[in-house]
PDB file of C-alpha atoms in Angstrom:
ATOM      1  CA  MET R  28      39.185-105.941 -79.247  1.00  0.00           C
ATOM      2  CA  ILE R  29      37.981-106.182 -82.911  1.00  0.00           C
ATOM      3  CA  ASP R  30      37.387-110.225 -81.654  1.00  0.00           C
ATOM      4  CA  TRP R  31      35.110-108.825 -78.290  1.00  0.00           C
ATOM      5  CA  ILE R  32      33.236-106.362 -80.828  1.00  0.00           C
ATOM      6  CA  ASN R  33      32.464-109.059 -83.446  1.00  0.00           C
ATOM      7  CA  GLU R  34      31.150-111.676 -80.399  1.00  0.00           C
ATOM      8  CA  LEU R  35      29.048-108.852 -78.522  1.00  0.00           C
ATOM      9  CA  PHE R  36      27.177-108.103 -81.661  1.00  0.00           C
ATOM     10  CA  GLY R  37      27.991-110.988 -83.682  1.00  0.00           C
ATOM     11  CA  ILE R  38      29.219-110.407 -86.936  1.00  0.00           C
ATOM     12  CA  LYS R  39      32.626-110.604 -88.761  1.00  0.00           C
ATOM     13  CA  ASN R  40      35.698-108.078 -89.959  1.00  0.00           C
ATOM     14  CA  GLU R  41      34.151-107.106 -92.842  1.00  0.00           C
ATOM     15  CA  VAL R  42      31.830-105.550 -90.602  1.00  0.00           C
ATOM     16  CA  SER R  43      33.471-104.404 -87.511  1.00  0.00           C
ATOM     17  CA  VAL R  44      36.267-103.038 -88.693  1.00  0.00           C
ATOM     18  CA  PRO R  45      34.915-100.360 -91.269  1.00  0.00           C
ATOM     19  CA  ILE R  46      32.992 -99.087 -88.310  1.00  0.00           C
ATOM     20  CA  VAL R  47      36.011 -99.099 -85.634  1.00  0.00           C
ATOM     21  CA  ILE R  48      37.883 -96.577 -88.449  1.00  0.00           C
ATOM     22  CA  SER R  49      34.976 -94.797 -89.343  1.00  0.00           C
ATOM     23  CA  LEU R  50      34.647 -93.751 -85.130  1.00  0.00           C
ATOM     24  CA  ILE R  51      38.104 -93.503 -84.582  1.00  0.00           C
ATOM     25  CA  VAL R  52      38.294 -91.011 -87.708  1.00  0.00           C
ATOM     26  CA  PHE R  53      35.175 -89.225 -86.187  1.00  0.00           C
ATOM     27  CA  ILE R  54      36.126 -88.951 -82.755  1.00  0.00           C
ATOM     28  CA  THR R  55      39.599 -87.416 -83.554  1.00  0.00           C
ATOM     29  CA  GLY R  56      38.028 -85.254 -85.929  1.00  0.00           C
ATOM     30  CA  GLY R  57      35.441 -84.230 -83.445  1.00  0.00           C
ATOM     31  CA  ILE R  58      38.145 -83.864 -80.866  1.00  0.00           C
ATOM     32  CA  VAL R  59      41.341 -81.468 -83.020  1.00  0.00           C
ATOM     33  CA  SER R  60      38.562 -80.120 -84.600  1.00  0.00           C
ATOM     34  CA  TYR R  61      37.061 -78.538 -81.086  1.00  0.00           C
ATOM     35  CA  SER R  62      41.139 -78.421 -80.251  1.00  0.00           C
ATOM     36  CA  PHE R  63      41.166 -75.377 -82.884  1.00  0.00           C
ATOM     37  CA  GLN R  64      38.523 -74.009 -81.998  1.00  0.00           C
ATOM     38  CA  LYS R  65      39.704 -73.187 -78.149  1.00  0.00           C
ATOM     39  CA  ILE R  66      42.681 -72.321 -80.098  1.00  0.00           C
ATOM     40  CA  ARG R  67      41.611 -69.912 -81.940  1.00  0.00           C
ATOM     41  CA  GLU R  68      39.098 -68.253 -79.522  1.00  0.00           C
ATOM     42  CA  PHE R  69      41.469 -68.190 -77.185  1.00  0.00           C
ATOM     43  CA  ASN R  70      44.087 -66.303 -79.551  1.00  0.00           C
ATOM     44  CA  GLU R  71      40.983 -63.985 -80.369  1.00  0.00           C
ATOM     45  CA  ARG R  72      40.677 -63.161 -76.723  1.00  0.00           C
ATOM     46  CA  ILE R  73      43.960 -62.087 -76.164  1.00  0.00           C
ATOM     47  CA  LYS R  74      44.211 -60.359 -79.948  1.00  0.00           C
ATOM     48  CA  LEU R  75      41.361 -58.074 -77.955  1.00  0.00           C
ATOM     49  CA  ARG R  76      42.991 -57.612 -74.885  1.00  0.00           C
ATOM     50  CA  LYS R  77      45.707 -56.436 -76.446  1.00  0.00           C
ATOM     51  CA  THR R  78      43.823 -54.315 -79.104  1.00  0.00           C
ATOM     52  CA  PHE R  79      41.947 -52.936 -75.971  1.00  0.00           C
ATOM     53  CA  VAL R  80      45.005 -51.539 -73.409  1.00  0.00           C
ATOM     54  CA  LEU R  81      46.851 -50.430 -76.629  1.00  0.00           C
ATOM     55  CA  LEU R  82      44.120 -48.103 -77.017  1.00  0.00           C
ATOM     56  CA  LEU R  83      43.750 -47.176 -73.017  1.00  0.00           C
ATOM     57  CA  ASN R  84      47.628 -46.836 -74.240  1.00  0.00           C
ATOM     58  CA  ARG R  85      47.067 -43.830 -76.473  1.00  0.00           C
ATOM     59  CA  THR R  86      43.986 -42.439 -74.058  1.00  0.00           C
ATOM     60  CA  GLN R  87      46.316 -42.004 -71.765  1.00  0.00           C
ATOM     61  CA  THR R  88      48.672 -40.071 -74.022  1.00  0.00           C
ATOM     62  CA  ASP R  89      45.685 -37.974 -75.214  1.00  0.00           C
ATOM     63  CA  LEU R  90      44.495 -37.134 -71.956  1.00  0.00           C
ATOM     64  CA  LYS R  91      48.542 -35.928 -71.306  1.00  0.00           C
ATOM     65  CA  SER R  92      48.203 -33.476 -73.955  1.00  0.00           C
ATOM     66  CA  LYS R  93      44.773 -32.349 -73.051  1.00  0.00           C
ATOM     67  CA  GLU R  94      45.457 -31.824 -69.735  1.00  0.00           C
ATOM     68  CA  ASN R  95      48.318 -29.710 -70.245  1.00  0.00           C
ATOM     69  CA  ASN R  96      46.096 -27.610 -72.822  1.00  0.00           C
ATOM     70  CA  THR R  97      43.573 -27.635 -70.384  1.00  0.00           C
ATOM     71  CA  GLN R  98      45.898 -25.987 -67.738  1.00  0.00           C
ATOM     72  CA  LYS R  99      47.162 -23.910 -69.923  1.00  0.00           C
ATOM     73  CA  PHE R 100      43.140 -22.237 -70.899  1.00  0.00           C
ATOM     74  CA  TYR R 101      41.728 -21.946 -67.386  1.00  0.00           C
ATOM     75  CA  ASN R 102      44.890 -19.958 -66.245  1.00  0.00           C
ATOM     76  CA  THR R 103      43.879 -17.616 -69.255  1.00  0.00           C
ATOM     77  CA  ILE R 104      39.957 -17.497 -67.540  1.00  0.00           C
ATOM     78  CA  LYS R 105      40.633 -14.007 -65.409  1.00  0.00           C
ATOM     79  CA  VAL R 106      39.588 -10.042 -66.186  1.00  0.00           C
ATOM     80  CA  ASP R 107      43.418  -9.182 -67.063  1.00  0.00           C
ATOM     81  CA  HIS R 108      43.630 -11.336 -70.174  1.00  0.00           C
ATOM     82  CA  ASN R 109      42.655  -8.628 -73.042  1.00  0.00           C
ATOM     83  CA  GLU R 110      43.416 -11.188 -76.324  1.00  0.00           C
ATOM     84  CA  SER R 111      41.330 -13.629 -77.329  1.00  0.00           C
ATOM     85  CA  TRP R 112      40.758 -17.093 -76.274  1.00  0.00           C
ATOM     86  CA  SER R 113      41.879 -19.842 -77.703  1.00  0.00           C
ATOM     87  CA  LEU R 114      41.866 -23.864 -76.402  1.00  0.00           C
ATOM     88  CA  THR R 115      43.862 -26.265 -78.184  1.00  0.00           C
ATOM     89  CA  HIS R 116      41.118 -29.418 -78.459  1.00  0.00           C
ATOM     90  CA  GLY R 117      42.744 -32.167 -80.361  1.00  0.00           C
ATOM     91  CA  PRO R 118      40.536 -35.014 -79.431  1.00  0.00           C
ATOM     92  CA  ILE R 119      41.009 -38.221 -78.064  1.00  0.00           C
ATOM     93  CA  SER R 120      41.559 -40.420 -80.791  1.00  0.00           C
ATOM     94  CA  TYR R 121      40.250 -43.967 -79.820  1.00  0.00           C
ATOM     95  CA  LEU R 122      37.386 -43.100 -77.487  1.00  0.00           C
ATOM     96  CA  ASP R 123      34.073 -43.141 -79.398  1.00  0.00           C
ATOM     97  CA  THR R 124      36.942 -46.439 -81.031  1.00  0.00           C
ATOM     98  CA  PHE R 125      35.548 -48.853 -77.359  1.00  0.00           C
ATOM     99  CA  PHE R 126      32.551 -47.685 -77.472  1.00  0.00           C
ATOM    100  CA  GLU R 127      32.584 -49.572 -81.344  1.00  0.00           C
ATOM    101  CA  LEU R 128      33.513 -52.076 -80.213  1.00  0.00           C
ATOM    102  CA  ASP R 129      31.407 -55.100 -78.294  1.00  0.00           C
ATOM    103  CA  PHE R 130      31.152 -54.316 -74.678  1.00  0.00           C
ATOM    104  CA  SER R 131      30.634 -58.403 -74.096  1.00  0.00           C
ATOM    105  CA  ASP R 132      33.411 -59.971 -76.322  1.00  0.00           C
ATOM    106  CA  ILE R 133      35.766 -58.158 -74.274  1.00  0.00           C
ATOM    107  CA  TYR R 134      33.529 -58.359 -70.603  1.00  0.00           C
ATOM    108  CA  ALA R 135      34.109 -62.551 -71.687  1.00  0.00           C
ATOM    109  CA  SER R 136      38.869 -62.099 -72.526  1.00  0.00           C
ATOM    110  CA  PHE R 137      38.814 -60.198 -69.393  1.00  0.00           C
ATOM    111  CA  ARG R 138      36.542 -62.271 -67.221  1.00  0.00           C
ATOM    112  CA  LYS R 139      38.651 -65.761 -68.941  1.00  0.00           C
ATOM    113  CA  LYS R 140      41.425 -64.164 -67.504  1.00  0.00           C
ATOM    114  CA  PHE R 141      40.444 -62.854 -64.952  1.00  0.00           C
ATOM    115  CA  PHE R 142      39.202 -66.617 -63.557  1.00  0.00           C
ATOM    116  CA  TRP R 143      42.843 -67.969 -63.480  1.00  0.00           C
ATOM    117  CA  SER R 144      43.875 -64.539 -60.782  1.00  0.00           C
ATOM    118  CA  ILE R 145      43.146 -66.590 -57.687  1.00  0.00           C
ATOM    119  CA  CYS R 146      44.132 -63.902 -55.232  1.00  0.00           C
ATOM    120  CA  ASN R 147      42.937 -60.237 -57.137  1.00  0.00           C
ATOM    121  CA  ARG R 148      40.607 -61.696 -58.902  1.00  0.00           C
ATOM    122  CA  LYS R 149      37.992 -59.295 -57.659  1.00  0.00           C
ATOM    123  CA  LYS R 150      40.895 -56.422 -57.160  1.00  0.00           C
ATOM    124  CA  LYS R 151      40.994 -56.945 -61.125  1.00  0.00           C
ATOM    125  CA  GLU R 152      37.159 -57.075 -62.247  1.00  0.00           C
ATOM    126  CA  LYS R 153      36.727 -53.770 -60.026  1.00  0.00           C
ATOM    127  CA  ALA R 154      39.274 -52.041 -62.468  1.00  0.00           C
ATOM    128  CA  PHE R 155      38.130 -53.945 -65.485  1.00  0.00           C
ATOM    129  CA  HIS R 156      34.973 -51.507 -64.578  1.00  0.00           C
ATOM    130  CA  LYS R 157      36.204 -48.796 -62.998  1.00  0.00           C
ATOM    131  CA  ILE R 158      37.844 -48.207 -66.814  1.00  0.00           C
ATOM    132  CA  TRP R 159      34.649 -48.166 -68.578  1.00  0.00           C
ATOM    133  CA  SER R 160      33.288 -45.460 -65.742  1.00  0.00           C
ATOM    134  CA  ILE R 161      36.132 -43.361 -66.692  1.00  0.00           C
ATOM    135  CA  LEU R 162      35.534 -43.551 -70.682  1.00  0.00           C
ATOM    136  CA  ARG R 163      32.079 -42.729 -70.133  1.00  0.00           C
ATOM    137  CA  ASN R 164      32.886 -39.733 -67.933  1.00  0.00           C
ATOM    138  CA  LEU R 165      35.499 -38.796 -70.172  1.00  0.00           C
ATOM    139  CA  LYS R 166      32.819 -38.815 -73.336  1.00  0.00           C
ATOM    140  CA  PHE R 167      30.310 -37.129 -71.218  1.00  0.00           C
ATOM    141  CA  VAL R 168      33.627 -34.531 -70.976  1.00  0.00           C
ATOM    142  CA  GLU R 169      34.566 -33.989 -74.463  1.00  0.00           C
ATOM    143  CA  SER R 170      30.982 -33.363 -75.361  1.00  0.00           C
ATOM    144  CA  GLN R 171      31.091 -30.158 -72.916  1.00  0.00           C
ATOM    145  CA  ILE R 172      33.842 -29.215 -73.611  1.00  0.00           C
ATOM    146  CA  GLU R 173      33.239 -26.768 -76.703  1.00  0.00           C
ATOM    147  CA  PRO R 174      29.940 -25.604 -75.701  1.00  0.00           C
ATOM    148  CA  ASN R 175      31.310 -24.490 -72.196  1.00  0.00           C
ATOM    149  CA  MET R 176      33.446 -22.139 -74.383  1.00  0.00           C
ATOM    150  CA  THR R 177      31.274 -21.029 -76.987  1.00  0.00           C
ATOM    151  CA  SER R 178      29.158 -20.082 -74.074  1.00  0.00           C
ATOM    152  CA  MET R 179      31.994 -18.468 -72.470  1.00  0.00           C
ATOM    153  CA  ILE R 180      33.029 -16.234 -74.946  1.00  0.00           C
ATOM    154  CA  SER R 181      29.360 -14.971 -76.412  1.00  0.00           C
ATOM    155  CA  LYS R 182      28.116 -14.064 -73.184  1.00  0.00           C
ATOM    156  CA  PHE R 183      31.840 -12.711 -71.709  1.00  0.00           C
ATOM    157  CA  SER R 184      31.576 -10.142 -75.202  1.00  0.00           C
ATOM    158  CA  GLU R 185      27.562  -9.235 -74.040  1.00  0.00           C
ATOM    159  CA  TYR R 186      29.039  -8.084 -71.310  1.00  0.00           C
ATOM    160  CA  HIS R 187      32.096  -6.544 -72.637  1.00  0.00           C
ATOM    161  CA  ASN R 188      29.986  -4.802 -75.540  1.00  0.00           C
ATOM    162  CA  LYS R 189      27.436  -3.466 -72.924  1.00  0.00           C
ATOM    163  CA  TYR R 190      30.342  -2.224 -70.444  1.00  0.00           C
ATOM    164  CA  ASN R 191      32.332  -0.655 -73.824  1.00  0.00           C
ATOM    165  CA  ASP R 192      28.964   1.648 -74.603  1.00  0.00           C
ATOM    166  CA  ALA R 193      27.687   2.351 -70.902  1.00  0.00           C
ATOM    167  CA  LEU R 194      31.190   3.350 -71.166  1.00  0.00           C
ATOM    168  CA  THR R 195      31.140   5.459 -74.087  1.00  0.00           C
ATOM    169  CA  SER R 196      27.704   6.969 -73.485  1.00  0.00           C
ATOM    170  CA  TYR R 197      29.544   8.356 -70.189  1.00  0.00           C
ATOM    171  CA  ARG R 198      32.437  10.216 -71.168  1.00  0.00           C
ATOM    172  CA  LYS R 199      30.050  11.487 -73.854  1.00  0.00           C
ATOM    173  CA  LEU R 200      27.402  13.219 -71.108  1.00  0.00           C
ATOM    174  CA  PHE R 201      31.157  14.678 -69.386  1.00  0.00           C
ATOM    175  CA  ASP R 202      32.789  15.070 -72.494  1.00  0.00           C
ATOM    176  CA  ASP R 203      29.762  17.585 -73.131  1.00  0.00           C
ATOM    177  CA  LEU R 204      28.901  18.743 -69.826  1.00  0.00           C
ATOM    178  CA  MET R 205      32.605  20.395 -69.846  1.00  0.00           C
ATOM    179  CA  ARG R 206      32.346  21.490 -72.640  1.00  0.00           C
ATOM    180  CA  ASP R 207      29.005  23.059 -72.240  1.00  0.00           C
ATOM    181  CA  THR R 208      30.285  24.271 -68.884  1.00  0.00           C
ATOM    182  CA  ASN R 209      33.630  25.898 -70.185  1.00  0.00           C
ATOM    183  CA  GLY R 210      34.239  29.326 -69.230  1.00  0.00           C
ATOM    184  CA  THR R 211      30.841  29.507 -67.676  1.00  0.00           C
ATOM    185  CA  LYS R 212      31.177  30.754 -63.686  1.00  0.00           C
ATOM    186  CA  MET R 213      30.089  27.436 -60.652  1.00  0.00           C
ATOM    187  CA  PRO R 214      29.310  26.664 -57.602  1.00  0.00           C
ATOM    188  CA  LYS R 215      33.141  25.671 -56.589  1.00  0.00           C
ATOM    189  CA  LYS R 216      31.436  22.814 -55.598  1.00  0.00           C
ATOM    190  CA  GLU R 217      30.574  21.273 -58.701  1.00  0.00           C
ATOM    191  CA  ALA R 218      33.430  22.738 -60.206  1.00  0.00           C
ATOM    192  CA  THR R 219      35.279  21.040 -57.729  1.00  0.00           C
ATOM    193  CA  PHE R 220      33.769  17.941 -59.025  1.00  0.00           C
ATOM    194  CA  LEU R 221      34.148  17.911 -62.344  1.00  0.00           C
ATOM    195  CA  MET R 222      38.259  19.111 -61.855  1.00  0.00           C
ATOM    196  CA  ALA R 223      38.574  15.738 -59.950  1.00  0.00           C
ATOM    197  CA  GLN R 224      36.783  13.583 -62.343  1.00  0.00           C
ATOM    198  CA  ASP R 225      38.786  15.131 -65.292  1.00  0.00           C
ATOM    199  CA  ALA R 226      42.193  14.397 -63.105  1.00  0.00           C
ATOM    200  CA  ILE R 227      41.541  10.878 -63.632  1.00  0.00           C
ATOM    201  CA  TRP R 228      40.610  10.868 -67.459  1.00  0.00           C
ATOM    202  CA  HIS R 229      44.128  12.729 -67.880  1.00  0.00           C
ATOM    203  CA  LYS R 230      45.624  10.413 -65.684  1.00  0.00           C
ATOM    204  CA  TRP R 231      44.132   7.526 -67.500  1.00  0.00           C
ATOM    205  CA  GLU R 232      45.770   9.281 -70.827  1.00  0.00           C
ATOM    206  CA  GLN R 233      49.152   9.023 -69.757  1.00  0.00           C
ATOM    207  CA  LEU R 234      48.888   5.582 -69.746  1.00  0.00           C
ATOM    208  CA  GLU R 235      50.679   4.108 -73.149  1.00  0.00           C
ATOM    209  CA  GLU R 236      47.826   3.004 -75.058  1.00  0.00           C
ATOM    210  CA  ASN R 237      47.734  -0.928 -74.929  1.00  0.00           C
ATOM    211  CA  GLU R 238      47.530  -0.802 -70.834  1.00  0.00           C
ATOM    212  CA  ARG R 239      44.348   2.319 -71.567  1.00  0.00           C
ATOM    213  CA  VAL R 240      42.361  -0.363 -74.031  1.00  0.00           C
ATOM    214  CA  LYS R 241      42.776  -3.077 -71.172  1.00  0.00           C
ATOM    215  CA  TYR R 242      39.011  -3.401 -69.830  1.00  0.00           C
ATOM    216  CA  HIS R 243      40.016  -3.755 -66.163  1.00  0.00           C
ATOM    217  CA  ILE R 244      42.610  -1.219 -66.262  1.00  0.00           C
ATOM    218  CA  THR R 245      40.192   1.390 -67.085  1.00  0.00           C
ATOM    219  CA  TYR R 246      37.864   0.203 -65.005  1.00  0.00           C
ATOM    220  CA  ASN R 247      40.226   0.409 -61.673  1.00  0.00           C
ATOM    221  CA  GLN R 248      41.864   3.852 -62.689  1.00  0.00           C
ATOM    222  CA  VAL R 249      39.113   5.534 -63.735  1.00  0.00           C
ATOM    223  CA  VAL R 250      35.004   4.191 -63.782  1.00  0.00           C
ATOM    224  CA  LYS R 251      35.816   2.698 -59.689  1.00  0.00           C
ATOM    225  CA  PRO R 252      37.652   6.135 -58.567  1.00  0.00           C
ATOM    226  CA  ILE R 253      34.997   8.381 -59.953  1.00  0.00           C
ATOM    227  CA  LEU R 254      32.333   5.893 -58.250  1.00  0.00           C
ATOM    228  CA  GLU R 255      33.661   6.736 -55.233  1.00  0.00           C
ATOM    229  CA  LEU R 256      34.178   9.960 -56.713  1.00  0.00           C
ATOM    230  CA  LEU R 257      30.436  10.252 -56.804  1.00  0.00           C
ATOM    231  CA  ARG R 258      29.558   8.845 -53.678  1.00  0.00           C
ATOM    232  CA  ASN R 259      31.020  11.429 -51.969  1.00  0.00           C
ATOM    233  CA  ASN R 260      30.031  14.044 -53.300  1.00  0.00           C
ATOM    234  CA  SER R 261      26.500  12.375 -53.269  1.00  0.00           C
ATOM    235  CA  ASP R 262      25.058  15.634 -52.229  1.00  0.00           C
ATOM    236  CA  LEU R 263      25.347  17.353 -55.460  1.00  0.00           C
ATOM    237  CA  GLN R 264      22.788  17.336 -58.271  1.00  0.00           C
ATOM    238  CA  ILE R 265      25.252  17.439 -60.761  1.00  0.00           C
ATOM    239  CA  THR R 266      26.322  13.559 -59.789  1.00  0.00           C
ATOM    240  CA  LYS R 267      22.922  12.514 -60.782  1.00  0.00           C
ATOM    241  CA  ILE R 268      23.993  13.207 -64.654  1.00  0.00           C
ATOM    242  CA  PHE R 269      26.551  10.429 -64.541  1.00  0.00           C
ATOM    243  CA  ASP R 270      24.701   7.539 -62.160  1.00  0.00           C
ATOM    244  CA  VAL R 271      23.042   5.358 -64.599  1.00  0.00           C
ATOM    245  CA  GLN R 272      25.551   4.459 -66.730  1.00  0.00           C
ATOM    246  CA  LEU R 273      28.417   4.580 -64.800  1.00  0.00           C
ATOM    247  CA  LEU R 274      26.045   1.854 -62.361  1.00  0.00           C
ATOM    248  CA  ASP R 275      25.412  -0.049 -65.729  1.00  0.00           C
ATOM    249  CA  CYS R 276      29.232   0.288 -66.259  1.00  0.00           C
ATOM    250  CA  ALA R 277      29.843  -1.552 -62.683  1.00  0.00           C
ATOM    251  CA  HIS R 278      27.150  -3.957 -62.817  1.00  0.00           C
ATOM    252  CA  GLN R 279      28.348  -4.842 -66.746  1.00  0.00           C
ATOM    253  CA  TYR R 280      32.030  -5.562 -64.907  1.00  0.00           C
ATOM    254  CA  ILE R 281      29.846  -7.750 -62.663  1.00  0.00           C
ATOM    255  CA  GLN R 282      29.223  -9.843 -64.911  1.00  0.00           C
ATOM    256  CA  MET R 283      32.585 -10.506 -66.665  1.00  0.00           C
ATOM    257  CA  GLU R 284      34.493 -10.822 -63.595  1.00  0.00           C
ATOM    258  CA  THR R 285      31.335 -13.631 -61.760  1.00  0.00           C
ATOM    259  CA  LEU R 286      31.313 -15.291 -65.310  1.00  0.00           C
ATOM    260  CA  LEU R 287      35.001 -15.347 -65.894  1.00  0.00           C
ATOM    261  CA  LYS R 288      34.959 -17.021 -62.716  1.00  0.00           C
ATOM    262  CA  SER R 289      32.827 -19.365 -63.050  1.00  0.00           C
ATOM    263  CA  TYR R 290      34.696 -20.852 -65.799  1.00  0.00           C
ATOM    264  CA  HIS R 291      37.775 -21.147 -64.204  1.00  0.00           C
ATOM    265  CA  THR R 292      36.224 -22.643 -62.109  1.00  0.00           C
ATOM    266  CA  GLN R 293      34.661 -25.334 -64.905  1.00  0.00           C
ATOM    267  CA  PHE R 294      37.559 -25.604 -66.786  1.00  0.00           C
ATOM    268  CA  TYR R 295      39.659 -26.117 -63.763  1.00  0.00           C
ATOM    269  CA  SER R 296      37.124 -29.430 -63.303  1.00  0.00           C
ATOM    270  CA  HIS R 297      37.612 -30.362 -66.633  1.00  0.00           C
ATOM    271  CA  TYR R 298      41.482 -30.388 -66.247  1.00  0.00           C
ATOM    272  CA  LEU R 299      41.541 -31.946 -63.457  1.00  0.00           C
ATOM    273  CA  THR R 300      39.040 -34.936 -64.395  1.00  0.00           C
ATOM    274  CA  TYR R 301      41.664 -35.001 -67.452  1.00  0.00           C
ATOM    275  CA  ARG R 302      44.902 -35.668 -64.841  1.00  0.00           C
ATOM    276  CA  ALA R 303      42.392 -38.547 -63.013  1.00  0.00           C
ATOM    277  CA  SER R 304      41.531 -39.658 -65.750  1.00  0.00           C
ATOM    278  CA  ARG R 305      44.550 -40.691 -66.820  1.00  0.00           C
ATOM    279  CA  ARG R 306      46.297 -41.664 -63.966  1.00  0.00           C
ATOM    280  CA  SER R 307      43.829 -43.677 -62.855  1.00  0.00           C
ATOM    281  CA  LEU R 308      43.288 -45.338 -66.617  1.00  0.00           C
ATOM    282  CA  LYS R 309      46.786 -45.905 -65.976  1.00  0.00           C
ATOM    283  CA  LYS R 310      46.446 -47.432 -62.872  1.00  0.00           C
ATOM    284  CA  ALA R 311      43.731 -50.013 -64.521  1.00  0.00           C
ATOM    285  CA  SER R 312      45.788 -50.957 -67.189  1.00  0.00           C
ATOM    286  CA  GLU R 313      48.379 -52.543 -64.767  1.00  0.00           C
ATOM    287  CA  ILE R 314      45.490 -54.082 -62.688  1.00  0.00           C
ATOM    288  CA  ILE R 315      44.017 -55.844 -65.618  1.00  0.00           C
TER     289      ILE R 315
END
């Protein structure tokens, strides 16, 4: 080969040999450098894919916990719950981390892997994009949980206070009327009407104290029966004394009931989102 180069270019060994050696070293170095670069890129892609899958696995674990906690919580959103509401709301640890990673690098690392999957390449691509769709939806849901909780408690407290105020106002009117008419001769129908109210209150007072403080018990055993009594005696002038306060009680109770039904549905939806997301992430992770 050296002789051929010497003859072709009209040079001697002293010139051609160093040139050939330099070319061999340059080409070999380039090949080695290129190979190391590709190996490094390959290792980085594997590392990135493993990190991504590891984060997905941790996210599924957190979702299981959130699923259980949300299920327990939405079952307490009802009118017969007489304690303060508390939702164990731990964050999805690495949810924000996904969006801090370079999406292009992650996508490129998986796309190169998908390239060698001849039979289910499209399925893997779809699963990969499905994962990101789920993560974006989870990020939105997570941003809604605390505002929903705060809003529910605030509105419920407002309606509940108004309910208590109306009930207290009604009870004062009733007690004042009973005191003012004590020993006074009254028409039989009006006296019977007042005694019927007094009997309803007396029945309520026989309950255990931990039952009497429950607003839904008071509503069903006091407010509703007295409202029915008012309707049945609407021809009596005396019934109009109690209309405003009792109707306000009923209105505020209905507001509380409607509010809790709405938020029960809202948090049930959050629970379904966590459950469906966990299952979908597990399936998509297995596919990619």
